[in-house]
């Protein structure tokens, strides 16, 4: 029997999604599966609900949140949605792409969502559970990853409970691990038309730009400050020292491999980087729970989604 204060785990069927919507309307916290990782959702228009996210995660107040919306039409209520942004959203939404755009003066969002910045980060997720939930609500959802701040992101309902049991109201169990396994790509589209990749992820921005505009992407210079989630130097940490680009592990290291090699867990025996990305956080959770005191990672090619994997690993090892 679960403690009365423990978080409720429910199946993400029609009844469960309806209960989640009711909980969110009342200002509660619900962990929801997305195609990237599980998100910790609260209504983005409520300062009290958003504050609960920060408290549950132990998240620093200067780190903004991603706002999840149904589509570009809903997004345009909160940010100045340029023609370029519309074209990108038409191509990439719903999906694992977050857009950082100038905040509207009349945006009805809790101030903590943007952490005082003049921009907001928005995404239209593709996962059917999150989409069904958003369809039941007349407000957007702030939803960072459903884990303690700075630690390993969750790709299963059990991962959420390991980190936040007793601190949130509900977990909607999607039944299978999140498909992409890495957080969304974050793109800032600047007023001058340049693009800044604030966080690498499943979307290849150079290819997206070529698909949408038929020309080479003009890169911005970055802003040098935290504009979006996932930019902290130390993040995604398993609580043990992490060593990268390892071919020969030490006896005290839990070895996470790629390709054909001896290891404790293999991200992809065939070396497939998409498969490796999908299993990355699950492997880190296993390594964190193991008896070995250190973690070692095989080399990951800096190409395609390997760029996003290496970004997470560098922050995990910082």
JSON list of N, CA, C and O in Angstrom, two decimals, residues 85-138:
[
{"chain": "A", "resi": 85, "resn": "UNK", "atom": "N", "xyz": [9.51, 32.19, -38.06]},
{"chain": "A", "resi": 85, "resn": "UNK", "atom": "CA", "xyz": [9.13, 31.22, -37.04]},
{"chain": "A", "resi": 85, "resn": "UNK", "atom": "C", "xyz": [7.93, 30.39, -37.48]},
{"chain": "A", "resi": 85, "resn": "UNK", "atom": "O", "xyz": [7.87, 29.18, -37.22]},
{"chain": "A", "resi": 86, "resn": "UNK", "atom": "N", "xyz": [6.97, 31.03, -38.16]},
{"chain": "A", "resi": 86, "resn": "UNK", "atom": "CA", "xyz": [5.81, 30.28, -38.68]},
{"chain": "A", "resi": 86, "resn": "UNK", "atom": "C", "xyz": [6.27, 29.21, -39.68]},
{"chain": "A", "resi": 86, "resn": "UNK", "atom": "O", "xyz": [5.78, 28.08, -39.65]},
{"chain": "A", "resi": 87, "resn": "UNK", "atom": "N", "xyz": [7.19, 29.56, -40.55]},
{"chain": "A", "resi": 87, "resn": "UNK", "atom": "CA", "xyz": [7.65, 28.60, -41.55]},
{"chain": "A", "resi": 87, "resn": "UNK", "atom": "C", "xyz": [8.38, 27.43, -40.90]},
{"chain": "A", "resi": 87, "resn": "UNK", "atom": "O", "xyz": [8.22, 26.27, -41.31]},
{"chain": "A", "resi": 88, "resn": "UNK", "atom": "N", "xyz": [9.16, 27.72, -39.87]},
{"chain": "A", "resi": 88, "resn": "UNK", "atom": "CA", "xyz": [9.87, 26.66, -39.14]},
{"chain": "A", "resi": 88, "resn": "UNK", "atom": "C", "xyz": [8.87, 25.77, -38.41]},
{"chain": "A", "resi": 88, "resn": "UNK", "atom": "O", "xyz": [8.97, 24.53, -38.46]},
{"chain": "A", "resi": 89, "resn": "UNK", "atom": "N", "xyz": [7.90, 26.37, -37.73]},
{"chain": "A", "resi": 89, "resn": "UNK", "atom": "CA", "xyz": [6.90, 25.60, -37.00]},
{"chain": "A", "resi": 89, "resn": "UNK", "atom": "C", "xyz": [6.08, 24.73, -37.95]},
{"chain": "A", "resi": 89, "resn": "UNK", "atom": "O", "xyz": [5.74, 23.58, -37.62]},
{"chain": "A", "resi": 90, "resn": "UNK", "atom": "N", "xyz": [5.75, 25.26, -39.12]},
{"chain": "A", "resi": 90, "resn": "UNK", "atom": "CA", "xyz": [5.01, 24.46, -40.10]},
{"chain": "A", "resi": 90, "resn": "UNK", "atom": "C", "xyz": [5.77, 23.19, -40.49]},
{"chain": "A", "resi": 90, "resn": "UNK", "atom": "O", "xyz": [5.17, 22.15, -40.76]},
{"chain": "A", "resi": 91, "resn": "UNK", "atom": "N", "xyz": [7.10, 23.29, -40.49]},
{"chain": "A", "resi": 91, "resn": "UNK", "atom": "CA", "xyz": [7.93, 22.16, -40.89]},
{"chain": "A", "resi": 91, "resn": "UNK", "atom": "C", "xyz": [8.21, 21.22, -39.72]},
{"chain": "A", "resi": 91, "resn": "UNK", "atom": "O", "xyz": [8.20, 19.98, -39.88]},
{"chain": "A", "resi": 92, "resn": "UNK", "atom": "N", "xyz": [8.47, 21.75, -38.54]},
{"chain": "A", "resi": 92, "resn": "UNK", "atom": "CA", "xyz": [9.01, 20.94, -37.44]},
{"chain": "A", "resi": 92, "resn": "UNK", "atom": "C", "xyz": [8.03, 20.65, -36.30]},
{"chain": "A", "resi": 92, "resn": "UNK", "atom": "O", "xyz": [8.33, 19.82, -35.44]},
{"chain": "A", "resi": 93, "resn": "UNK", "atom": "N", "xyz": [6.90, 21.33, -36.26]},
{"chain": "A", "resi": 93, "resn": "UNK", "atom": "CA", "xyz": [5.92, 21.08, -35.20]},
{"chain": "A", "resi": 93, "resn": "UNK", "atom": "C", "xyz": [4.76, 20.26, -35.72]},
{"chain": "A", "resi": 93, "resn": "UNK", "atom": "O", "xyz": [4.36, 20.44, -36.88]},
{"chain": "A", "resi": 94, "resn": "UNK", "atom": "N", "xyz": [4.19, 19.37, -34.92]},
{"chain": "A", "resi": 94, "resn": "UNK", "atom": "CA", "xyz": [4.66, 19.00, -33.59]},
{"chain": "A", "resi": 94, "resn": "UNK", "atom": "C", "xyz": [5.94, 18.17, -33.67]},
{"chain": "A", "resi": 94, "resn": "UNK", "atom": "O", "xyz": [6.13, 17.40, -34.61]},
{"chain": "A", "resi": 95, "resn": "UNK", "atom": "N", "xyz": [6.81, 18.33, -32.68]},
{"chain": "A", "resi": 95, "resn": "UNK", "atom": "CA", "xyz": [8.07, 17.60, -32.69]},
{"chain": "A", "resi": 95, "resn": "UNK", "atom": "C", "xyz": [9.04, 18.13, -31.66]},
{"chain": "A", "resi": 95, "resn": "UNK", "atom": "O", "xyz": [8.72, 19.06, -30.90]},
{"chain": "A", "resi": 96, "resn": "UNK", "atom": "N", "xyz": [10.25, 17.57, -31.62]},
{"chain": "A", "resi": 96, "resn": "UNK", "atom": "CA", "xyz": [11.23, 17.88, -30.57]},
{"chain": "A", "resi": 96, "resn": "UNK", "atom": "C", "xyz": [12.06, 19.14, -30.85]},
{"chain": "A", "resi": 96, "resn": "UNK", "atom": "O", "xyz": [13.28, 19.12, -30.77]},
{"chain": "A", "resi": 97, "resn": "UNK", "atom": "N", "xyz": [11.37, 20.24, -31.20]},
{"chain": "A", "resi": 97, "resn": "UNK", "atom": "CA", "xyz": [12.03, 21.52, -31.44]},
{"chain": "A", "resi": 97, "resn": "UNK", "atom": "C", "xyz": [11.39, 22.59, -30.58]},
{"chain": "A", "resi": 97, "resn": "UNK", "atom": "O", "xyz": [10.17, 22.79, -30.62]},
{"chain": "A", "resi": 98, "resn": "UNK", "atom": "N", "xyz": [12.21, 23.28, -29.79]},
{"chain": "A", "resi": 98, "resn": "UNK", "atom": "CA", "xyz": [11.77, 24.40, -28.98]},
{"chain": "A", "resi": 98, "resn": "UNK", "atom": "C", "xyz": [12.24, 25.70, -29.63]},
{"chain": "A", "resi": 98, "resn": "UNK", "atom": "O", "xyz": [13.40, 25.82, -30.02]},
{"chain": "A", "resi": 99, "resn": "UNK", "atom": "N", "xyz": [11.33, 26.65, -29.76]},
{"chain": "A", "resi": 99, "resn": "UNK", "atom": "CA", "xyz": [11.66, 27.96, -30.34]},
{"chain": "A", "resi": 99, "resn": "UNK", "atom": "C", "xyz": [11.72, 29.01, -29.25]},
{"chain": "A", "resi": 99, "resn": "UNK", "atom": "O", "xyz": [10.82, 29.12, -28.41]},
{"chain": "A", "resi": 100, "resn": "UNK", "atom": "N", "xyz": [12.79, 29.80, -29.24]},
{"chain": "A", "resi": 100, "resn": "UNK", "atom": "CA", "xyz": [12.94, 30.93, -28.33]},
{"chain": "A", "resi": 100, "resn": "UNK", "atom": "C", "xyz": [12.69, 32.20, -29.12]},
{"chain": "A", "resi": 100, "resn": "UNK", "atom": "O", "xyz": [13.42, 32.51, -30.07]},
{"chain": "A", "resi": 101, "resn": "UNK", "atom": "N", "xyz": [11.64, 32.93, -28.72]},
{"chain": "A", "resi": 101, "resn": "UNK", "atom": "CA", "xyz": [11.17, 34.09, -29.47]},
{"chain": "A", "resi": 101, "resn": "UNK", "atom": "C", "xyz": [10.83, 35.23, -28.51]},
{"chain": "A", "resi": 101, "resn": "UNK", "atom": "O", "xyz": [10.61, 34.99, -27.31]},
{"chain": "A", "resi": 102, "resn": "UNK", "atom": "N", "xyz": [10.75, 36.48, -29.01]},
{"chain": "A", "resi": 102, "resn": "UNK", "atom": "CA", "xyz": [10.45, 37.62, -28.14]},
{"chain": "A", "resi": 102, "resn": "UNK", "atom": "C", "xyz": [9.09, 37.49, -27.46]},
{"chain": "A", "resi": 102, "resn": "UNK", "atom": "O", "xyz": [8.08, 37.17, -28.11]},
{"chain": "A", "resi": 103, "resn": "UNK", "atom": "N", "xyz": [9.07, 37.75, -26.18]},
{"chain": "A", "resi": 103, "resn": "UNK", "atom": "CA", "xyz": [7.85, 37.65, -25.37]},
{"chain": "A", "resi": 103, "resn": "UNK", "atom": "C", "xyz": [6.91, 38.81, -25.69]},
{"chain": "A", "resi": 103, "resn": "UNK", "atom": "O", "xyz": [7.34, 39.96, -25.80]},
{"chain": "A", "resi": 104, "resn": "UNK", "atom": "N", "xyz": [5.63, 38.51, -25.84]},
{"chain": "A", "resi": 104, "resn": "UNK", "atom": "CA", "xyz": [4.64, 39.56, -26.03]},
{"chain": "A", "resi": 104, "resn": "UNK", "atom": "C", "xyz": [4.40, 40.29, -24.71]},
{"chain": "A", "resi": 104, "resn": "UNK", "atom": "O", "xyz": [4.44, 39.69, -23.63]},
{"chain": "A", "resi": 105, "resn": "UNK", "atom": "N", "xyz": [4.13, 41.58, -24.78]},
{"chain": "A", "resi": 105, "resn": "UNK", "atom": "CA", "xyz": [3.88, 42.36, -23.57]},
{"chain": "A", "resi": 105, "resn": "UNK", "atom": "C", "xyz": [2.62, 41.89, -22.85]},
{"chain": "A", "resi": 105, "resn": "UNK", "atom": "O", "xyz": [2.53, 41.98, -21.62]},
{"chain": "A", "resi": 106, "resn": "UNK", "atom": "N", "xyz": [1.65, 41.37, -23.60]},
{"chain": "A", "resi": 106, "resn": "UNK", "atom": "CA", "xyz": [0.39, 40.93, -23.00]},
{"chain": "A", "resi": 106, "resn": "UNK", "atom": "C", "xyz": [0.34, 39.43, -22.76]},
{"chain": "A", "resi": 106, "resn": "UNK", "atom": "O", "xyz": [-0.73, 38.86, -22.55]},
{"chain": "A", "resi": 107, "resn": "UNK", "atom": "N", "xyz": [1.51, 38.76, -22.78]},
{"chain": "A", "resi": 107, "resn": "UNK", "atom": "CA", "xyz": [1.55, 37.32, -22.59]},
{"chain": "A", "resi": 107, "resn": "UNK", "atom": "C", "xyz": [1.08, 36.96, -21.18]},
{"chain": "A", "resi": 107, "resn": "UNK", "atom": "O", "xyz": [1.60, 37.47, -20.20]},
{"chain": "A", "resi": 108, "resn": "UNK", "atom": "N", "xyz": [0.09, 36.09, -21.10]},
{"chain": "A", "resi": 108, "resn": "UNK", "atom": "CA", "xyz": [-0.44, 35.67, -19.80]},
{"chain": "A", "resi": 108, "resn": "UNK", "atom": "C", "xyz": [0.33, 34.44, -19.32]},
{"chain": "A", "resi": 108, "resn": "UNK", "atom": "O", "xyz": [-0.18, 33.32, -19.30]},
{"chain": "A", "resi": 109, "resn": "UNK", "atom": "N", "xyz": [1.59, 34.68, -18.93]},
{"chain": "A", "resi": 109, "resn": "UNK", "atom": "CA", "xyz": [2.45, 33.62, -18.40]},
{"chain": "A", "resi": 109, "resn": "UNK", "atom": "C", "xyz": [2.96, 34.04, -17.04]},
{"chain": "A", "resi": 109, "resn": "UNK", "atom": "O", "xyz": [3.22, 35.22, -16.80]},
{"chain": "A", "resi": 110, "resn": "UNK", "atom": "N", "xyz": [3.14, 33.07, -16.15]},
{"chain": "A", "resi": 110, "resn": "UNK", "atom": "CA", "xyz": [3.74, 33.36, -14.86]},
{"chain": "A", "resi": 110, "resn": "UNK", "atom": "C", "xyz": [5.14, 33.91, -15.07]},
{"chain": "A", "resi": 110, "resn": "UNK", "atom": "O", "xyz": [5.90, 33.38, -15.89]},
{"chain": "A", "resi": 111, "resn": "UNK", "atom": "N", "xyz": [5.54, 34.97, -14.37]},
{"chain": "A", "resi": 111, "resn": "UNK", "atom": "CA", "xyz": [6.86, 35.57, -14.58]},
{"chain": "A", "resi": 111, "resn": "UNK", "atom": "C", "xyz": [8.01, 34.58, -14.45]},
{"chain": "A", "resi": 111, "resn": "UNK", "atom": "O", "xyz": [9.01, 34.69, -15.17]},
{"chain": "A", "resi": 112, "resn": "UNK", "atom": "N", "xyz": [7.90, 33.60, -13.55]},
{"chain": "A", "resi": 112, "resn": "UNK", "atom": "CA", "xyz": [9.00, 32.65, -13.33]},
{"chain": "A", "resi": 112, "resn": "UNK", "atom": "C", "xyz": [9.24, 31.76, -14.54]},
{"chain": "A", "resi": 112, "resn": "UNK", "atom": "O", "xyz": [10.32, 31.19, -14.69]},
{"chain": "A", "resi": 113, "resn": "UNK", "atom": "N", "xyz": [8.24, 31.63, -15.41]},
{"chain": "A", "resi": 113, "resn": "UNK", "atom": "CA", "xyz": [8.41, 30.79, -16.60]},
{"chain": "A", "resi": 113, "resn": "UNK", "atom": "C", "xyz": [9.56, 31.29, -17.46]},
{"chain": "A", "resi": 113, "resn": "UNK", "atom": "O", "xyz": [10.36, 30.51, -17.99]},
{"chain": "A", "resi": 114, "resn": "UNK", "atom": "N", "xyz": [9.66, 32.60, -17.61]},
{"chain": "A", "resi": 114, "resn": "UNK", "atom": "CA", "xyz": [10.71, 33.19, -18.45]},
{"chain": "A", "resi": 114, "resn": "UNK", "atom": "C", "xyz": [11.92, 33.64, -17.64]},
{"chain": "A", "resi": 114, "resn": "UNK", "atom": "O", "xyz": [12.90, 34.12, -18.24]},
{"chain": "A", "resi": 115, "resn": "UNK", "atom": "N", "xyz": [11.88, 33.49, -16.32]},
{"chain": "A", "resi": 115, "resn": "UNK", "atom": "CA", "xyz": [12.99, 33.88, -15.44]},
{"chain": "A", "resi": 115, "resn": "UNK", "atom": "C", "xyz": [13.41, 35.33, -15.69]},
{"chain": "A", "resi": 115, "resn": "UNK", "atom": "O", "xyz": [14.59, 35.67, -15.62]},
{"chain": "A", "resi": 116, "resn": "UNK", "atom": "N", "xyz": [12.42, 36.19, -16.00]},
{"chain": "A", "resi": 116, "resn": "UNK", "atom": "CA", "xyz": [12.70, 37.61, -16.19]},
{"chain": "A", "resi": 116, "resn": "UNK", "atom": "C", "xyz": [13.29, 37.97, -17.53]},
{"chain": "A", "resi": 116, "resn": "UNK", "atom": "O", "xyz": [13.65, 39.14, -17.75]},
{"chain": "A", "resi": 117, "resn": "UNK", "atom": "N", "xyz": [13.39, 37.02, -18.45]},
{"chain": "A", "resi": 117, "resn": "UNK", "atom": "CA", "xyz": [13.97, 37.29, -19.77]},
{"chain": "A", "resi": 117, "resn": "UNK", "atom": "C", "xyz": [12.94, 37.93, -20.70]},
{"chain": "A", "resi": 117, "resn": "UNK", "atom": "O", "xyz": [11.73, 37.75, -20.52]},
{"chain": "A", "resi": 118, "resn": "UNK", "atom": "N", "xyz": [13.38, 38.61, -21.75]},
{"chain": "A", "resi": 118, "resn": "UNK", "atom": "CA", "xyz": [12.45, 39.20, -22.72]},
{"chain": "A", "resi": 118, "resn": "UNK", "atom": "C", "xyz": [12.00, 38.20, -23.78]},
{"chain": "A", "resi": 118, "resn": "UNK", "atom": "O", "xyz": [11.33, 38.57, -24.75]},
{"chain": "A", "resi": 119, "resn": "UNK", "atom": "N", "xyz": [12.39, 36.95, -23.62]},
{"chain": "A", "resi": 119, "resn": "UNK", "atom": "CA", "xyz": [12.01, 35.89, -24.56]},
{"chain": "A", "resi": 119, "resn": "UNK", "atom": "C", "xyz": [11.31, 34.77, -23.81]},
{"chain": "A", "resi": 119, "resn": "UNK", "atom": "O", "xyz": [11.38, 34.68, -22.58]},
{"chain": "A", "resi": 120, "resn": "UNK", "atom": "N", "xyz": [10.63, 33.92, -24.57]},
{"chain": "A", "resi": 120, "resn": "UNK", "atom": "CA", "xyz": [10.02, 32.71, -24.01]},
{"chain": "A", "resi": 120, "resn": "UNK", "atom": "C", "xyz": [10.37, 31.54, -24.93]},
{"chain": "A", "resi": 120, "resn": "UNK", "atom": "O", "xyz": [10.55, 31.71, -26.14]},
{"chain": "A", "resi": 121, "resn": "UNK", "atom": "N", "xyz": [10.48, 30.36, -24.33]},
{"chain": "A", "resi": 121, "resn": "UNK", "atom": "CA", "xyz": [10.77, 29.13, -25.06]},
{"chain": "A", "resi": 121, "resn": "UNK", "atom": "C", "xyz": [9.50, 28.30, -25.17]},
{"chain": "A", "resi": 121, "resn": "UNK", "atom": "O", "xyz": [8.87, 27.98, -24.15]},
{"chain": "A", "resi": 122, "resn": "UNK", "atom": "N", "xyz": [9.11, 27.96, -26.40]},
{"chain": "A", "resi": 122, "resn": "UNK", "atom": "CA", "xyz": [7.85, 27.24, -26.63]},
{"chain": "A", "resi": 122, "resn": "UNK", "atom": "C", "xyz": [8.07, 26.04, -27.54]},
{"chain": "A", "resi": 122, "resn": "UNK", "atom": "O", "xyz": [8.92, 26.06, -28.44]},
{"chain": "A", "resi": 123, "resn": "UNK", "atom": "N", "xyz": [7.26, 25.00, -27.28]},
{"chain": "A", "resi": 123, "resn": "UNK", "atom": "CA", "xyz": [7.33, 23.78, -28.09]},
{"chain": "A", "resi": 123, "resn": "UNK", "atom": "C", "xyz": [5.94, 23.18, -28.23]},
{"chain": "A", "resi": 123, "resn": "UNK", "atom": "O", "xyz": [5.15, 23.20, -27.29]},
{"chain": "A", "resi": 124, "resn": "UNK", "atom": "N", "xyz": [5.66, 22.65, -29.41]},
{"chain": "A", "resi": 124, "resn": "UNK", "atom": "CA", "xyz": [4.45, 21.87, -29.64]},
{"chain": "A", "resi": 124, "resn": "UNK", "atom": "C", "xyz": [4.86, 20.40, -29.70]},
{"chain": "A", "resi": 124, "resn": "UNK", "atom": "O", "xyz": [5.45, 19.96, -30.69]},
{"chain": "A", "resi": 125, "resn": "UNK", "atom": "N", "xyz": [4.64, 19.63, -28.64]},
{"chain": "A", "resi": 125, "resn": "UNK", "atom": "CA", "xyz": [5.12, 18.25, -28.58]},
{"chain": "A", "resi": 125, "resn": "UNK", "atom": "C", "xyz": [4.32, 17.33, -29.49]},
{"chain": "A", "resi": 125, "resn": "UNK", "atom": "O", "xyz": [3.16, 17.60, -29.83]},
{"chain": "A", "resi": 126, "resn": "UNK", "atom": "N", "xyz": [4.95, 16.21, -29.87]},
{"chain": "A", "resi": 126, "resn": "UNK", "atom": "CA", "xyz": [4.32, 15.26, -30.78]},
{"chain": "A", "resi": 126, "resn": "UNK", "atom": "C", "xyz": [3.72, 14.06, -30.06]},
{"chain": "A", "resi": 126, "resn": "UNK", "atom": "O", "xyz": [2.89, 13.35, -30.63]},
{"chain": "A", "resi": 127, "resn": "UNK", "atom": "N", "xyz": [4.12, 13.80, -28.82]},
{"chain": "A", "resi": 127, "resn": "UNK", "atom": "CA", "xyz": [3.66, 12.59, -28.12]},
{"chain": "A", "resi": 127, "resn": "UNK", "atom": "C", "xyz": [2.14, 12.63, -27.96]},
{"chain": "A", "resi": 127, "resn": "UNK", "atom": "O", "xyz": [1.57, 13.64, -27.53]},
{"chain": "A", "resi": 128, "resn": "UNK", "atom": "N", "xyz": [1.45, 11.53, -28.29]},
{"chain": "A", "resi": 128, "resn": "UNK", "atom": "CA", "xyz": [-0.02, 11.55, -28.24]},
{"chain": "A", "resi": 128, "resn": "UNK", "atom": "C", "xyz": [-0.60, 11.83, -26.86]},
{"chain": "A", "resi": 128, "resn": "UNK", "atom": "O", "xyz": [-1.65, 12.46, -26.75]},
{"chain": "A", "resi": 129, "resn": "UNK", "atom": "N", "xyz": [0.07, 11.41, -25.79]},
{"chain": "A", "resi": 129, "resn": "UNK", "atom": "CA", "xyz": [-0.45, 11.66, -24.45]},
{"chain": "A", "resi": 129, "resn": "UNK", "atom": "C", "xyz": [-0.41, 13.14, -24.13]},
{"chain": "A", "resi": 129, "resn": "UNK", "atom": "O", "xyz": [-1.40, 13.73, -23.68]},
{"chain": "A", "resi": 130, "resn": "UNK", "atom": "N", "xyz": [0.73, 13.78, -24.37]},
{"chain": "A", "resi": 130, "resn": "UNK", "atom": "CA", "xyz": [0.82, 15.22, -24.11]},
{"chain": "A", "resi": 130, "resn": "UNK", "atom": "C", "xyz": [-0.12, 16.00, -25.02]},
{"chain": "A", "resi": 130, "resn": "UNK", "atom": "O", "xyz": [-0.74, 16.99, -24.59]},
{"chain": "A", "resi": 131, "resn": "UNK", "atom": "N", "xyz": [-0.28, 15.59, -26.26]},
{"chain": "A", "resi": 131, "resn": "UNK", "atom": "CA", "xyz": [-1.18, 16.29, -27.17]},
{"chain": "A", "resi": 131, "resn": "UNK", "atom": "C", "xyz": [-2.64, 16.15, -26.72]},
{"chain": "A", "resi": 131, "resn": "UNK", "atom": "O", "xyz": [-3.40, 17.12, -26.76]},
{"chain": "A", "resi": 132, "resn": "UNK", "atom": "N", "xyz": [-3.03, 14.96, -26.29]},
{"chain": "A", "resi": 132, "resn": "UNK", "atom": "CA", "xyz": [-4.40, 14.78, -25.79]},
{"chain": "A", "resi": 132, "resn": "UNK", "atom": "C", "xyz": [-4.63, 15.63, -24.54]},
{"chain": "A", "resi": 132, "resn": "UNK", "atom": "O", "xyz": [-5.71, 16.21, -24.37]},
{"chain": "A", "resi": 133, "resn": "UNK", "atom": "N", "xyz": [-3.63, 15.72, -23.70]},
{"chain": "A", "resi": 133, "resn": "UNK", "atom": "CA", "xyz": [-3.75, 16.52, -22.49]},
{"chain": "A", "resi": 133, "resn": "UNK", "atom": "C", "xyz": [-3.91, 18.00, -22.84]},
{"chain": "A", "resi": 133, "resn": "UNK", "atom": "O", "xyz": [-4.80, 18.69, -22.31]},
{"chain": "A", "resi": 134, "resn": "UNK", "atom": "N", "xyz": [-3.09, 18.51, -23.73]},
{"chain": "A", "resi": 134, "resn": "UNK", "atom": "CA", "xyz": [-3.18, 19.92, -24.14]},
{"chain": "A", "resi": 134, "resn": "UNK", "atom": "C", "xyz": [-4.53, 20.23, -24.78]},
{"chain": "A", "resi": 134, "resn": "UNK", "atom": "O", "xyz": [-5.05, 21.34, -24.63]},
{"chain": "A", "resi": 135, "resn": "UNK", "atom": "N", "xyz": [-5.09, 19.25, -25.50]},
{"chain": "A", "resi": 135, "resn": "UNK", "atom": "CA", "xyz": [-6.40, 19.46, -26.13]},
{"chain": "A", "resi": 135, "resn": "UNK", "atom": "C", "xyz": [-7.51, 19.66, -25.11]},
{"chain": "A", "resi": 135, "resn": "UNK", "atom": "O", "xyz": [-8.55, 20.25, -25.42]},
{"chain": "A", "resi": 136, "resn": "UNK", "atom": "N", "xyz": [-7.30, 19.15, -23.89]},
{"chain": "A", "resi": 136, "resn": "UNK", "atom": "CA", "xyz": [-8.32, 19.26, -22.84]},
{"chain": "A", "resi": 136, "resn": "UNK", "atom": "C", "xyz": [-8.21, 20.56, -22.04]},
{"chain": "A", "resi": 136, "resn": "UNK", "atom": "O", "xyz": [-9.09, 20.86, -21.23]},
{"chain": "A", "resi": 137, "resn": "UNK", "atom": "N", "xyz": [-7.14, 21.32, -22.27]},
{"chain": "A", "resi": 137, "resn": "UNK", "atom": "CA", "xyz": [-6.85, 22.48, -21.45]},
{"chain": "A", "resi": 137, "resn": "UNK", "atom": "C", "xyz": [-6.95, 23.78, -22.24]},
{"chain": "A", "resi": 137, "resn": "UNK", "atom": "O", "xyz": [-6.66, 23.80, -23.43]},
{"chain": "A", "resi": 138, "resn": "UNK", "atom": "N", "xyz": [-7.33, 24.85, -21.56]},
{"chain": "A", "resi": 138, "resn": "UNK", "atom": "CA", "xyz": [-7.39, 26.16, -22.22]},
{"chain": "A", "resi": 138, "resn": "UNK", "atom": "C", "xyz": [-6.22, 27.04, -21.82]},
{"chain": "A", "resi": 138, "resn": "UNK", "atom": "O", "xyz": [-6.26, 28.26, -21.93]}
]
